[in-house]
mmCIF file of C-alpha atoms and ligand atoms in Angstrom:
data_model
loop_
_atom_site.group_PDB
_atom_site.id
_atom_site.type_symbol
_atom_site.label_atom_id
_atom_site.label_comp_id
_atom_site.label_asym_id
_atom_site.label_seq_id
_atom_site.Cartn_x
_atom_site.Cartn_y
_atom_site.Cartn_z
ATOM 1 C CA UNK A 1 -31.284 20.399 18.660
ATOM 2 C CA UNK A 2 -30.493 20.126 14.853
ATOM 3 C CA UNK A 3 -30.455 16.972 13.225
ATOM 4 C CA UNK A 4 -27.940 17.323 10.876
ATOM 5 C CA UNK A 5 -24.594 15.260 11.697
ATOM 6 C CA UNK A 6 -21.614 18.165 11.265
ATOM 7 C CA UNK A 7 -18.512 17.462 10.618
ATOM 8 C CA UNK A 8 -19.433 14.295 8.747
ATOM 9 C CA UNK A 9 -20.069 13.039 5.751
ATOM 10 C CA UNK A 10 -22.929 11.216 6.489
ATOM 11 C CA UNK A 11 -22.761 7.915 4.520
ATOM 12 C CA UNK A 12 -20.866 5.030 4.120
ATOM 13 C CA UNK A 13 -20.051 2.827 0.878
ATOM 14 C CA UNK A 14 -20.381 -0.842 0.811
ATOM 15 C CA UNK A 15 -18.906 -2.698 -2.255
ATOM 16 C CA UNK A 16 -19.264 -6.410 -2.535
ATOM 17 C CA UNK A 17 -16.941 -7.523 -5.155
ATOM 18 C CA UNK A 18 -18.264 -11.249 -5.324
ATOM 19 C CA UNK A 19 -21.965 -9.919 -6.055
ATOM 20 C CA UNK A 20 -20.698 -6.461 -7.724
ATOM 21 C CA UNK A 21 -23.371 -4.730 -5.358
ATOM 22 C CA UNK A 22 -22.629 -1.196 -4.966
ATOM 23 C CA UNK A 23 -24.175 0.176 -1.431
ATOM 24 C CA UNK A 24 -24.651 3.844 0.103
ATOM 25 C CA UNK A 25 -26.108 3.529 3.420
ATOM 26 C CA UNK A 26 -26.832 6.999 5.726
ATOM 27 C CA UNK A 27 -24.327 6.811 9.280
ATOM 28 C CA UNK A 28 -26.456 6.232 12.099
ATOM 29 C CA UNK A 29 -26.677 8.798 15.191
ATOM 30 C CA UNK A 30 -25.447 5.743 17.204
ATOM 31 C CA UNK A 31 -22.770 4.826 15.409
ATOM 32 C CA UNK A 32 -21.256 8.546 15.588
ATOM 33 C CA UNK A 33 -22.427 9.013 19.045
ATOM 34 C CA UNK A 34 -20.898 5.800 20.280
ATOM 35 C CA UNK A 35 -17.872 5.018 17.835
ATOM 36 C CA UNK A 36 -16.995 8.461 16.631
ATOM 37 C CA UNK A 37 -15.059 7.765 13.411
ATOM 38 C CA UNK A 38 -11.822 5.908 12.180
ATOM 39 C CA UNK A 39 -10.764 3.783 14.139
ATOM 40 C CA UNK A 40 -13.972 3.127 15.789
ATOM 41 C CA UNK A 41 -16.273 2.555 13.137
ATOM 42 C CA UNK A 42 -14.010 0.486 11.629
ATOM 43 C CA UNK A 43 -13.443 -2.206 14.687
ATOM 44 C CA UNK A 44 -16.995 -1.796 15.988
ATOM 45 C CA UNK A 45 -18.016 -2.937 12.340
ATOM 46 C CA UNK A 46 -15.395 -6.227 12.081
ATOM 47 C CA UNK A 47 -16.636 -7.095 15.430
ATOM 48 C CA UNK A 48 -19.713 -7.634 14.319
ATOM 49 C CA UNK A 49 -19.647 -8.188 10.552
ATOM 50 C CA UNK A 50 -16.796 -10.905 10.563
ATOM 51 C CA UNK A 51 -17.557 -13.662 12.479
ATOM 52 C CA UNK A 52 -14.989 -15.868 15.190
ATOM 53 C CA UNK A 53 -13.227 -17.961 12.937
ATOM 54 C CA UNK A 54 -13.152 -16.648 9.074
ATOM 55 C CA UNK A 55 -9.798 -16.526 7.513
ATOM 56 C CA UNK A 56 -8.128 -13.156 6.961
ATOM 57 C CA UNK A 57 -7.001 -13.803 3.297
ATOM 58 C CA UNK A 58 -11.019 -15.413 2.612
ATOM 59 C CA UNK A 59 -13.481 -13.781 1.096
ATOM 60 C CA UNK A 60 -15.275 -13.309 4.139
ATOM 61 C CA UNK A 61 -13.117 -10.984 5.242
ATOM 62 C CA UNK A 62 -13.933 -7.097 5.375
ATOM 63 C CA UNK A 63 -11.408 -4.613 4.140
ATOM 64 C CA UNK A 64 -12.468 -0.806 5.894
ATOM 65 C CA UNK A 65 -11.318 2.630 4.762
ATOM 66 C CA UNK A 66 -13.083 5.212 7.558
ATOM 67 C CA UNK A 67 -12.013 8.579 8.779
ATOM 68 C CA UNK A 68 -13.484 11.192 11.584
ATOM 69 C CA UNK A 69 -14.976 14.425 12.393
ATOM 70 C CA UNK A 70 -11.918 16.396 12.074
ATOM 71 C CA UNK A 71 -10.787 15.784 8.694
ATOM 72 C CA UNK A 72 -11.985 17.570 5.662
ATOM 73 C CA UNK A 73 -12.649 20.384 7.742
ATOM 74 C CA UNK A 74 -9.747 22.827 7.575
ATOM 75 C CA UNK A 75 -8.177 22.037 10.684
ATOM 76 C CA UNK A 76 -4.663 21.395 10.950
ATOM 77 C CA UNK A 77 -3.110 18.027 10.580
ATOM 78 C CA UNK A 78 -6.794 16.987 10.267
ATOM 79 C CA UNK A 79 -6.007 14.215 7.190
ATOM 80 C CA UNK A 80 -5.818 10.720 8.720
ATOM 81 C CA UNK A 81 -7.443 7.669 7.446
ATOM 82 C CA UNK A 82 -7.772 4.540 9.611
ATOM 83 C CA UNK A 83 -7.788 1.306 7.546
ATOM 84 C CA UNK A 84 -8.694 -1.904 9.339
ATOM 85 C CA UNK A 85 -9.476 -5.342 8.653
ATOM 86 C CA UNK A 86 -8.727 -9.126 10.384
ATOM 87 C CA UNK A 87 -5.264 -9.140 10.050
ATOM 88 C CA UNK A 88 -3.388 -12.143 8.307
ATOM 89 C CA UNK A 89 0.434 -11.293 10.218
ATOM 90 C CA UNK A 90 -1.534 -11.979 13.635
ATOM 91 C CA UNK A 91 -4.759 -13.866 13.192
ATOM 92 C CA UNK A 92 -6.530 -10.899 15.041
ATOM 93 C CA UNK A 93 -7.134 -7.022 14.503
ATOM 94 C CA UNK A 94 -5.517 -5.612 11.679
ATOM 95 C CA UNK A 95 -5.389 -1.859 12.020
ATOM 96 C CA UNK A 96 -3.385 0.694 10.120
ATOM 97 C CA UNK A 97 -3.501 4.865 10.074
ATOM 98 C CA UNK A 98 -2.232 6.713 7.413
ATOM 99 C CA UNK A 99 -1.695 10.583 6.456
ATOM 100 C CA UNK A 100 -1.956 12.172 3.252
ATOM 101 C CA UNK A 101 -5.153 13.138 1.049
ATOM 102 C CA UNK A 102 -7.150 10.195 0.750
ATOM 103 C CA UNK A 103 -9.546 10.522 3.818
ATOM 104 C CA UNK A 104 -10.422 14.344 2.971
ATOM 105 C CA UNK A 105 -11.260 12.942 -0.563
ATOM 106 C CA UNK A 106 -13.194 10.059 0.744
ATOM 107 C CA UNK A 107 -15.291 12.903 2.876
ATOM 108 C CA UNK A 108 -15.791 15.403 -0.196
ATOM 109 C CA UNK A 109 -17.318 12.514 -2.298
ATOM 110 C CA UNK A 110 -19.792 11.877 0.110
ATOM 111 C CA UNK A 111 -18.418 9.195 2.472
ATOM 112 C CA UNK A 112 -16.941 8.444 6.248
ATOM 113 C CA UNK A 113 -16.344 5.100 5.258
ATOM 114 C CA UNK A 114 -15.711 2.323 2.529
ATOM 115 C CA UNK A 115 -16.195 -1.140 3.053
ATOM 116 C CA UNK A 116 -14.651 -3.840 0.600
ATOM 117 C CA UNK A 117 -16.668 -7.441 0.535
ATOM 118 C CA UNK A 118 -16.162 -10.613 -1.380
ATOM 119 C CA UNK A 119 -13.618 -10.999 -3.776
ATOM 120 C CA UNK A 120 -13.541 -10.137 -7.391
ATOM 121 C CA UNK A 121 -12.878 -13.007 -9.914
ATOM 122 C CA UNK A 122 -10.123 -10.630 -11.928
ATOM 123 C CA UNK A 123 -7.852 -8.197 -10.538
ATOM 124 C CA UNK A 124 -10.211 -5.023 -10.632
ATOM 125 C CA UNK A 125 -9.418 -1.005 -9.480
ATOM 126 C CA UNK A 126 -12.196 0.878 -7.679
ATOM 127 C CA UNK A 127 -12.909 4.302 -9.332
ATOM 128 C CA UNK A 128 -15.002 6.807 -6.652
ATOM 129 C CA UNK A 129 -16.064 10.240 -8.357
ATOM 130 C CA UNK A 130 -18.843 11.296 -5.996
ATOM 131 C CA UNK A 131 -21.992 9.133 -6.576
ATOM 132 C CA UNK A 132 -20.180 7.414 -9.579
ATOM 133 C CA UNK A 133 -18.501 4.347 -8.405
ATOM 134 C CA UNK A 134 -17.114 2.183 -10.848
ATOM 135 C CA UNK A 135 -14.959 -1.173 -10.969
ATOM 136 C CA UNK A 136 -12.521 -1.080 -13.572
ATOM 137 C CA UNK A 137 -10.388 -3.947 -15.078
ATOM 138 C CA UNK A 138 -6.638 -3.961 -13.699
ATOM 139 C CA UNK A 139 -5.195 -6.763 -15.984
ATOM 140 C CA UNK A 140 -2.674 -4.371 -17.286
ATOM 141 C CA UNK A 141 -1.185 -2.921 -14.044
ATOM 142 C CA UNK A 142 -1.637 -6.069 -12.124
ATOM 143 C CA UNK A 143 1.840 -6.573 -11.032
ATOM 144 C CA UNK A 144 2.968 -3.124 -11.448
ATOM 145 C CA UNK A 145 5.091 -1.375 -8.851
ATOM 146 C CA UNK A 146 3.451 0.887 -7.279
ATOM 147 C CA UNK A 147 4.550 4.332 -8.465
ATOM 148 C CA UNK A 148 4.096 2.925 -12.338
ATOM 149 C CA UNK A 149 0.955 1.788 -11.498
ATOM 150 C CA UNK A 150 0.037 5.265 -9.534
ATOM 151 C CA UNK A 151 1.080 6.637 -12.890
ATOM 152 C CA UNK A 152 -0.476 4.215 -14.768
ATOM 153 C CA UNK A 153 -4.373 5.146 -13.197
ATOM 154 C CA UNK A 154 -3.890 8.699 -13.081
ATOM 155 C CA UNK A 155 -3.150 8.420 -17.076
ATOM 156 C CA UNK A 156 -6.211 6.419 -17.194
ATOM 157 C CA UNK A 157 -8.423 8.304 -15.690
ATOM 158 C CA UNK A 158 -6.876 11.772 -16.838
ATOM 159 C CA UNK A 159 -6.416 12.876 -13.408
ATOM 160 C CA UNK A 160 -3.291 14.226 -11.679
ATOM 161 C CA UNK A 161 -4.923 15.282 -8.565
ATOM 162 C CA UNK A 162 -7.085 12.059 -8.232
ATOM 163 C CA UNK A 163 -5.915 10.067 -4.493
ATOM 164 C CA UNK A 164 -5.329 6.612 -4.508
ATOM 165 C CA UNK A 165 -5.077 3.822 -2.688
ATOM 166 C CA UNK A 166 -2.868 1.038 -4.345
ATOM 167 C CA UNK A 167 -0.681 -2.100 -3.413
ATOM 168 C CA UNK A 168 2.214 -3.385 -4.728
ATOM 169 C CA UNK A 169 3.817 -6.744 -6.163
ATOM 170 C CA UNK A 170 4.475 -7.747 -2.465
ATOM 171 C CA UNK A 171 0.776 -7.244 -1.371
ATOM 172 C CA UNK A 172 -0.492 -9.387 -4.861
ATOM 173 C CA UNK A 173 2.635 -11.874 -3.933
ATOM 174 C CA UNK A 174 0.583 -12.082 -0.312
ATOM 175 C CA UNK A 175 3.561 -10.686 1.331
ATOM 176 C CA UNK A 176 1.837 -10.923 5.404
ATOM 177 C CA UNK A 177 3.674 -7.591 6.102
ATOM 178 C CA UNK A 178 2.710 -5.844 2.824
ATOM 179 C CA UNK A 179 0.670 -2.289 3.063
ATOM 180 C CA UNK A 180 -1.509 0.108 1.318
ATOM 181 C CA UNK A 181 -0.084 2.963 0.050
ATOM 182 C CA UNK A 182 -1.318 6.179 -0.156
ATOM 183 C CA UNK A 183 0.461 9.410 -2.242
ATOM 184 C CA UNK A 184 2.573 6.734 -3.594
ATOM 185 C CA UNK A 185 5.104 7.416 -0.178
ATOM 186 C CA UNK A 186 2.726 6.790 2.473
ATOM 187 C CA UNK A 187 1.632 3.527 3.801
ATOM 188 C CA UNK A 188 -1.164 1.870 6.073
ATOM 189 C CA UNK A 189 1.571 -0.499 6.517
ATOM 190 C CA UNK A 190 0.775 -2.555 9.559
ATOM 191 C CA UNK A 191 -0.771 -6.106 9.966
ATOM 192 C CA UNK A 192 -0.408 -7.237 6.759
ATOM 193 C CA UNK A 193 -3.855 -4.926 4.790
ATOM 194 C CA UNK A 194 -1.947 -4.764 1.490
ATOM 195 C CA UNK A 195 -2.163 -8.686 1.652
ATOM 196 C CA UNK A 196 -6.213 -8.913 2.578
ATOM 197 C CA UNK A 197 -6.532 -5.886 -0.455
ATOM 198 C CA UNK A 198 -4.665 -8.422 -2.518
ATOM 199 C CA UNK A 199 -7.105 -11.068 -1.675
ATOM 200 C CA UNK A 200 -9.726 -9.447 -2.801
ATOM 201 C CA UNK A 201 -8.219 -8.714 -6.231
ATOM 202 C CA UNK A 202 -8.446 -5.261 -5.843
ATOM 203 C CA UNK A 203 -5.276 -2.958 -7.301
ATOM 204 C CA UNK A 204 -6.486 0.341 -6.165
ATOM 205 C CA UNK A 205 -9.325 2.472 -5.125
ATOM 206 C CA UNK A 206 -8.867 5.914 -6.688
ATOM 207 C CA UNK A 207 -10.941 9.043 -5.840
ATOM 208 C CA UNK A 208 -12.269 11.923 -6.570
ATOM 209 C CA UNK A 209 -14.696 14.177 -4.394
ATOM 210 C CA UNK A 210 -16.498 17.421 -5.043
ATOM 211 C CA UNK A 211 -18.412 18.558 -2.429
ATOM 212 C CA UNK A 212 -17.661 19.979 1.067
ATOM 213 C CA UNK A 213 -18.175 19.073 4.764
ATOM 214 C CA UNK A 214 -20.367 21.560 7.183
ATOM 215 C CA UNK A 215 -19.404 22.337 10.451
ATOM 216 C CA UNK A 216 -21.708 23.526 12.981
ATOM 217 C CA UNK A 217 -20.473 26.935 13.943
ATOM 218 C CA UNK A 218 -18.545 28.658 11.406
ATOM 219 C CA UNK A 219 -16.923 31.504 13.019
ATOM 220 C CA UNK A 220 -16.401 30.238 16.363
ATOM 221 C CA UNK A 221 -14.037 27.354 14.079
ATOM 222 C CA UNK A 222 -12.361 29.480 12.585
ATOM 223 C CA UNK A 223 -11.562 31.547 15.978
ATOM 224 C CA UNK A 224 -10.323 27.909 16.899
ATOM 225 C CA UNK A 225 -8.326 27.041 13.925
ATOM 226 C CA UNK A 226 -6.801 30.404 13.990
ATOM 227 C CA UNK A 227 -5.562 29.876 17.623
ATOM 228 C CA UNK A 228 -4.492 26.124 16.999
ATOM 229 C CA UNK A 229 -2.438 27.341 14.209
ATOM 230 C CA UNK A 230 -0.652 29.903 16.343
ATOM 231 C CA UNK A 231 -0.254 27.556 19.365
ATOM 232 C CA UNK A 232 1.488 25.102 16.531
ATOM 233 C CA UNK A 233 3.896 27.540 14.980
ATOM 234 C CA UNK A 234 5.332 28.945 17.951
ATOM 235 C CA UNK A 235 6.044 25.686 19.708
ATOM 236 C CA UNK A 236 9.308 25.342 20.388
ATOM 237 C CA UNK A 237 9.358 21.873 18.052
ATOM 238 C CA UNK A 238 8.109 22.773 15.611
ATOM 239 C CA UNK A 239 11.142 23.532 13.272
ATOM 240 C CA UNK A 240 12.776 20.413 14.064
ATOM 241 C CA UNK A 241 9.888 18.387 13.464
ATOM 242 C CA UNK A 242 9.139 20.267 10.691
ATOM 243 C CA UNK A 243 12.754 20.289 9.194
ATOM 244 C CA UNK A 244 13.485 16.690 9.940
ATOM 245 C CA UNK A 245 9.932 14.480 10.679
ATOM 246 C CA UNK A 246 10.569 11.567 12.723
ATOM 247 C CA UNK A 247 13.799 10.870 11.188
ATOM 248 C CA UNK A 248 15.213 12.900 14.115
ATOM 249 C CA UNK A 249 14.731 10.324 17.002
ATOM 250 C CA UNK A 250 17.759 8.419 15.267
ATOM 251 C CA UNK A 251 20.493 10.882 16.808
ATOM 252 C CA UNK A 252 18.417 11.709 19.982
ATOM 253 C CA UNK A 253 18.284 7.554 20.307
ATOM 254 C CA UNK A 254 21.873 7.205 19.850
ATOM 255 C CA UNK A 255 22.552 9.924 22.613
ATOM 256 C CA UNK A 256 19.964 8.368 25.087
ATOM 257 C CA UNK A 257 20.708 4.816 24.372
ATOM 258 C CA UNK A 258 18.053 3.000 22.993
ATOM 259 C CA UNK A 259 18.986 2.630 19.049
ATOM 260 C CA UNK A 260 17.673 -0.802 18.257
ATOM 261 C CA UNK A 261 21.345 -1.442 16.872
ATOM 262 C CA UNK A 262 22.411 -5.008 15.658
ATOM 263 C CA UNK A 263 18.526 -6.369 16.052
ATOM 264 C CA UNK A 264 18.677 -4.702 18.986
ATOM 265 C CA UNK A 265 21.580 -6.339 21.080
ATOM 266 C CA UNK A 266 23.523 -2.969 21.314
ATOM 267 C CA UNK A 267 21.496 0.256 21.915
ATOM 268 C CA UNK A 268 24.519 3.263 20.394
ATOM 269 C CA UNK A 269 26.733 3.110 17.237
ATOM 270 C CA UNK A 270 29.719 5.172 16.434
ATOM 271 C CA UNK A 271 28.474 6.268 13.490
ATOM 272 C CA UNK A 272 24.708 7.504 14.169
ATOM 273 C CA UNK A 273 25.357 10.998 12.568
ATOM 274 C CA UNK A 274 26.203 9.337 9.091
ATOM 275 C CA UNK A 275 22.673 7.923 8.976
ATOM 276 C CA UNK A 276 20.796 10.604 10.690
ATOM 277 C CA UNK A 277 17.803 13.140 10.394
ATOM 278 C CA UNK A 278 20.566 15.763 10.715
ATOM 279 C CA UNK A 279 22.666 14.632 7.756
ATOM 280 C CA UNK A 280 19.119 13.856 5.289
ATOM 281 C CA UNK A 281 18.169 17.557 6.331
ATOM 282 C CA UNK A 282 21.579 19.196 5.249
ATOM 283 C CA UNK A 283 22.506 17.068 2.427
ATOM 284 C CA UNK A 284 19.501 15.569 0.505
ATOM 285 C CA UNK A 285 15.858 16.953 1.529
ATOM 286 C CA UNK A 286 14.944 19.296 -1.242
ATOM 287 C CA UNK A 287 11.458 20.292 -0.277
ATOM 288 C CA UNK A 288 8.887 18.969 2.596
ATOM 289 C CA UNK A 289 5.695 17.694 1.714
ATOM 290 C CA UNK A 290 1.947 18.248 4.132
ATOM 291 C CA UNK A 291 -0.726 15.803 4.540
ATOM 292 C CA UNK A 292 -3.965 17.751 3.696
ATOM 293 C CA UNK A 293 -4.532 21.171 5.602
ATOM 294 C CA UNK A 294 -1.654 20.650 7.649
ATOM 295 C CA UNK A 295 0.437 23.398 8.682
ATOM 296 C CA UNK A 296 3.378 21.502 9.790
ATOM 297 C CA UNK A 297 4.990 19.612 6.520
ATOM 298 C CA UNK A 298 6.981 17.220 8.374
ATOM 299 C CA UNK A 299 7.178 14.857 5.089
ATOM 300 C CA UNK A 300 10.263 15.676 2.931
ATOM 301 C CA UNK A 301 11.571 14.846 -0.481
ATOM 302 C CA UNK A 302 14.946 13.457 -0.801
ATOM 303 C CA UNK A 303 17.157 13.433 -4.043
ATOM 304 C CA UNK A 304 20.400 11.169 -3.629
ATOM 305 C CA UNK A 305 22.952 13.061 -5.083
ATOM 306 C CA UNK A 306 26.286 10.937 -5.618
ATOM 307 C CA UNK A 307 27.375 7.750 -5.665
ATOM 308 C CA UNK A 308 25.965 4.728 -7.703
ATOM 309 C CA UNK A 309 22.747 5.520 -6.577
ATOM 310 C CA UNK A 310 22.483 9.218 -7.735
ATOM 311 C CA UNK A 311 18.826 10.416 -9.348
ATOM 312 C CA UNK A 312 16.842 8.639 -6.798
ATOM 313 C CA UNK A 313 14.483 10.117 -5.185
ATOM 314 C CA UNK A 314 11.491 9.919 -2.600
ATOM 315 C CA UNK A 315 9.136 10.607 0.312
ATOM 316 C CA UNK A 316 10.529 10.454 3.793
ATOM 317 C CA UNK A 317 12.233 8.360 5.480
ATOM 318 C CA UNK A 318 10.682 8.462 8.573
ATOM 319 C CA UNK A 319 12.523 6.863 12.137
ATOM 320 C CA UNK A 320 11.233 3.597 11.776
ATOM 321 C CA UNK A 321 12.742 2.636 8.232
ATOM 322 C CA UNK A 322 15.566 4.937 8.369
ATOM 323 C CA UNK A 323 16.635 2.849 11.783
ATOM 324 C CA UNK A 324 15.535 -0.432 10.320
ATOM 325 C CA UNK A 325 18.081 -0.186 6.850
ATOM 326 C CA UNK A 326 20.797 1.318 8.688
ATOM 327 C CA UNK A 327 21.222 1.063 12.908
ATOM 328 C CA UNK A 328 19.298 -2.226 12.919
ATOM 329 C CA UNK A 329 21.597 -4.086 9.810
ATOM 330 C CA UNK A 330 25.123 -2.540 10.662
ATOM 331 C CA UNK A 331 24.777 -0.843 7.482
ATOM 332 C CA UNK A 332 26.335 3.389 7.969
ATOM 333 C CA UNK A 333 26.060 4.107 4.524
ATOM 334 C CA UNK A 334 22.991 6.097 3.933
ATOM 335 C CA UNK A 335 22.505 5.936 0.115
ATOM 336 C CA UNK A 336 22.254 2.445 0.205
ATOM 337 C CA UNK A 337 19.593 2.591 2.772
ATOM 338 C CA UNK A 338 17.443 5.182 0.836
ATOM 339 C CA UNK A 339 17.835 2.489 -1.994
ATOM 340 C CA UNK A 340 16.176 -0.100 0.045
ATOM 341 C CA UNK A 341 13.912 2.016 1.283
ATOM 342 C CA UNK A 342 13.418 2.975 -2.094
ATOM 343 C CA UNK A 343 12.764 -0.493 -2.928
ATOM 344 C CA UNK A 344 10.924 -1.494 0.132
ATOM 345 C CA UNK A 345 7.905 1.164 -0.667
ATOM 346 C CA UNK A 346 7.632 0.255 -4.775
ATOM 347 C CA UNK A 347 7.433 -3.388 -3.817
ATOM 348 C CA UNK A 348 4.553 -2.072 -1.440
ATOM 349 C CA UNK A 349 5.817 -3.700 1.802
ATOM 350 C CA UNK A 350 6.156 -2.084 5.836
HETATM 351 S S1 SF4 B 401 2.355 16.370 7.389
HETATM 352 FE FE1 SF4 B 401 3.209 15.330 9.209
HETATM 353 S S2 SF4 B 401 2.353 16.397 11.001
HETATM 354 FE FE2 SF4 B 401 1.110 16.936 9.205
HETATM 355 S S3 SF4 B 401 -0.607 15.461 9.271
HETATM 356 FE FE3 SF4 B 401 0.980 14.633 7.889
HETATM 357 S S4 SF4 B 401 2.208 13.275 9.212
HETATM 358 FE FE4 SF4 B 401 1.014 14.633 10.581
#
């Protein structure tokens, strides 16, 4: 049997921001063979690298970035990146998964997993090209919102294509439901991770990979990715999901019953269609947007046409923040609930 690990990177990057120590360590057979990827390397690593008892906003703390097997590789919706750390909402696990580019990035320069140490003395950003890693000085976009700051790096650095992880004024205000987004629209935005990124001084992690992950038989792969594709495309939900993304469970709830209307103490409104999928489909999605390799681009760009808030524009909304600024408020007036969302993400919080 080979020895090689396919489908993996193979290494992991530790950076220590108190010491500045910059680590590349090989992924051990057990680790894979026991934890997988994602999810599992991350947990199986605070479990035993962060001892009962050390505050989540502390130094001590670990911040992890790790993705799996199937990403990088080609195969559809194969883009997810787990992030996970002690969370300071609950005292306990913090774990967040996100879409987008970022873990196929993380893969092509050479890693399955980051891990953030320590803290840095002065807000810093992380810059990853391959086996460069370098930690840059983020005085000047230290309290940024996030897309200027996105902005900001990628003019730095000269890079359009560049992913990045970044936080917002909420996460640096220690906001314990902040997040860390990703494509500027897309947030690890559970348990309060933009808050321990924060904590560590750390503004963003951009990066940049040029190599390429093997897989161990080729052709039979692509057989497989050829007959996931079809199986995808010709399921009969894949329009809708494709048209619409979550943001579709909103009418579906209303007709079923189970809107979380009025913080939840009624379940249907009269006005669901106003502030549904359906209407953000017909009247202000101008394109959809795919994580990476994904055939099924359920993420789509809105442009608010009229009204006081005309020009803005963004990524999603997907069911949970669409519900939460409209159903869940009283509010049935979907521009303003765009705006907040709006808002919501450039501030950085969930
Ligand atoms: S575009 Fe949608 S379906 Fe595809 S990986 Fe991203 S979140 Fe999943």
């Amino acid at each position: 049997m080979s020895n090689r690990l396919y489908g993996y990177a193979g290494r992991i990057l530790r950076i220590n921001l108190s010491t500045q120590e910059i680590r590349k360590e090989p992924i051990s057979k057990e680790l894979v063979y026991n934890y997988l990827g994602g999810r599992g390397f991350n947990v199986r690593r605070l479990y035993y690298e962060v001892p009962k008892g050390v505050k989540p906003l502390s130094p001590k703390n670990k911040l992890m970035f790790a993705t799996g097997p199937l990403v990088g590789i080609g195969l559809p919706l194969g883009a997810r990146l787990n992030v996970t750390a002690k969370s300071p909402l609950t005292g306990i696990l913090g774990d967040s998964n996100v879409g987008g580019h970022f873990a196929a990035e993380m893969k092509y320069a050479g890693f399955d997993q980051i891990i953030i140490e320590g803290t840095s003395k002065k807000p810093v950003y992380i810059y990853i090209h391959d086996e460069d890693v370098e930690i840059i000085d983020a005085d000047g976009i230290w309290g940024l919102p996030i897309s200027k700051a996105y902005d900001a790096i990628r003019r730095e650095l000269k890079d359009w294509r560049i992913q990045i992880a970044i936080i917002g004024p909420a996460a640096e205000n220690l906001v314990l439901f902040s997040g860390i987004f990703f494509n500027v629209y897309r947030p690890a935005a559970r348990t309060g991770l933009g808050a321990v990124m924060a904590s560590k001084m750390i503004k963003a992690i951009a990066i940049k990979g040029d190599g390429y992950i093997e897989v161990a038989r080729p052709n039979d792969f692509e057989r497989f990715v050829e007959e996931l594709e079809e199986t995808i495309y010709s399921h009969e939900q894949y329009w809708p999901r494709r048209i619409m993304g979550t943001s579709r469970i909103l009418l579906a709830a209303n007709r079923l019953g189970f809107l979380p209307a009025k913080h939840f103490t009624e379940a249907v409104v009269d006005y669901a269609y106003k502030v549904s999928g359906e209407r953000l489909a017909i009247e202000y999605n101008v394109k959809n947007r795919a994580c990476f390799s994904c055939i099924l681009p359920c993420s789509r760009f809105y442009v608010i046409k009229t009204g006081k808030f005309a020009g803005i524009y963004g990524e999603g909304p997907e069911y949970e923040a669409l519900a939460g600024m409209t159903v869940r408020i009283g509010n049935d007036d979907l521009n303003y609930a765009l705006k907040a969302i709006n808002l919501a993400n450039d501030l950085g919080m969930d």
